[in-house]
Every structure is written in structure tokens, then in C-alpha cells.
């Protein structure tokens, strides 16, 4: 009865946010933790816009992301770093 709906659910790893997935990938590869920094905050006090960076020095990667909160900006940056790492991994296979 629920088989169709269960089959449509995303994989468990896809339910984790990008920061968590990036940290788990780096730990699995023996790398250090990523470093996050807020690069810019703009807009009115009730409508801030954040730019944050995510850096993985051991892999030579640094990306920025934007969002309506620090957390969202960091997650956007982490997703870009994660995508770059996965792309590099796919190319080296």
C-alpha cells in the first residue's frame, strides 16, 4: 500500500544538510574540518543578506555562498565545496 510512496523518498544521506555531508566526507577521507567565515553582511537589519565562505585548505578549495541567514550562506558555500570534491573524485576514478 505504501511501497510507491516509500520508493519516492530521498535517500537518508540526501536528508542531511550540506555542512554535515561535507564534514562526513572530509572525515572519511582523513581531511580536517572545513573552515567557515562570514565575508559580508548587507541589507536592512530585518532583511540581512549574508555572504559566507567555506574553505578546505588540505584540498585547496574555497567557495562562497549567499543566503538570508549565516547558516544558509554557509550551507550554500558547503554545497559548492562538496560538489567540487565529488567532481574531482569522479574525474580521478
Coordinates of C-alpha atoms in Angstrom, one line a residue:
X1 CA 0.0 0.0 0.0
X2 CA 2.8 2.4 0.8
X3 CA 5.5 0.9 -1.4
X4 CA 5.2 3.5 -4.1
X5 CA 5.4 6.4 -1.6
X6 CA 8.4 4.8 0.2
X7 CA 10.2 4.4 -3.1
X8 CA 9.8 8.1 -3.8
X9 CA 11.5 9.1 -0.5
X10 CA 15.0 10.6 -0.9
X11 CA 18.0 8.6 0.4
X12 CA 18.9 9.1 4.0
X13 CA 22.2 10.9 3.1
X14 CA 20.3 13.4 1.0
X15 CA 18.3 14.5 4.0
X16 CA 21.4 15.8 5.7
X17 CA 22.4 19.4 5.2
X18 CA 25.4 20.2 3.0
X19 CA 27.6 21.2 6.0
X20 CA 27.0 17.8 7.6
X21 CA 27.6 15.9 4.4
X22 CA 30.8 17.8 3.7
X23 CA 32.1 17.2 7.2
X24 CA 31.4 13.4 6.9
X25 CA 33.1 13.2 3.5
X26 CA 36.2 15.0 4.7
X27 CA 36.4 12.9 7.8
X28 CA 36.0 9.7 5.7
X29 CA 38.9 10.9 3.5
X30 CA 41.1 11.8 6.6
X31 CA 40.9 15.5 6.0
X32 CA 40.5 18.2 8.6
X33 CA 37.2 20.1 9.2
X34 CA 36.2 22.9 6.8
X35 CA 36.6 26.5 8.0
X36 CA 33.7 28.9 7.7
X37 CA 33.8 32.7 7.7
X38 CA 31.2 35.4 7.2
X39 CA 32.6 37.6 4.4
X40 CA 29.8 40.2 4.2
X41 CA 26.5 41.2 5.7
X42 CA 24.3 43.7 3.9
X43 CA 20.8 44.9 3.8
X44 CA 18.5 46.4 6.4
X45 CA 18.5 44.9 10.0
X46 CA 15.3 43.0 9.3
X47 CA 16.4 41.8 5.8
X48 CA 20.1 40.9 6.2
X49 CA 21.9 39.1 3.3
X50 CA 25.0 37.1 4.2
X51 CA 28.0 36.0 2.2
X52 CA 30.0 33.2 3.8
X53 CA 33.0 31.2 2.7
X54 CA 33.8 27.6 3.2
X55 CA 37.5 26.5 2.9
X56 CA 39.2 23.1 2.9
X57 CA 42.9 24.0 2.9
X58 CA 44.1 20.4 2.6
X59 CA 42.2 20.2 -0.7
X60 CA 42.9 23.7 -1.9
X61 CA 39.2 24.6 -2.1
X62 CA 37.4 27.7 -1.1
X63 CA 33.9 28.7 -2.2
X64 CA 31.4 31.3 -1.2
X65 CA 27.7 31.1 -0.7
X66 CA 24.9 33.6 -0.1
X67 CA 21.7 33.4 1.9
X68 CA 19.2 35.2 4.1
X69 CA 21.0 33.8 7.2
X70 CA 24.5 33.0 8.2
X71 CA 23.6 29.3 8.3
X72 CA 22.0 29.4 4.8
X73 CA 25.1 31.2 3.4
X74 CA 27.4 28.6 5.0
X75 CA 25.3 25.7 3.7
X76 CA 25.4 27.2 0.1
X77 CA 29.2 27.5 0.3
X78 CA 29.5 24.0 1.7
X79 CA 27.4 22.6 -1.1
X80 CA 29.7 24.2 -3.7
X81 CA 32.8 22.7 -2.0
X82 CA 31.0 19.3 -1.7
X83 CA 30.1 19.5 -5.4
X84 CA 33.8 20.3 -6.3
X85 CA 35.1 17.5 -4.2
X86 CA 32.7 15.0 -5.7
X87 CA 33.5 16.2 -9.2
X88 CA 37.2 15.8 -8.5
X89 CA 36.6 12.3 -7.2
X90 CA 34.6 11.4 -10.3
X91 CA 37.4 12.6 -12.5
X92 CA 40.1 10.6 -10.7
X93 CA 38.2 7.3 -11.0

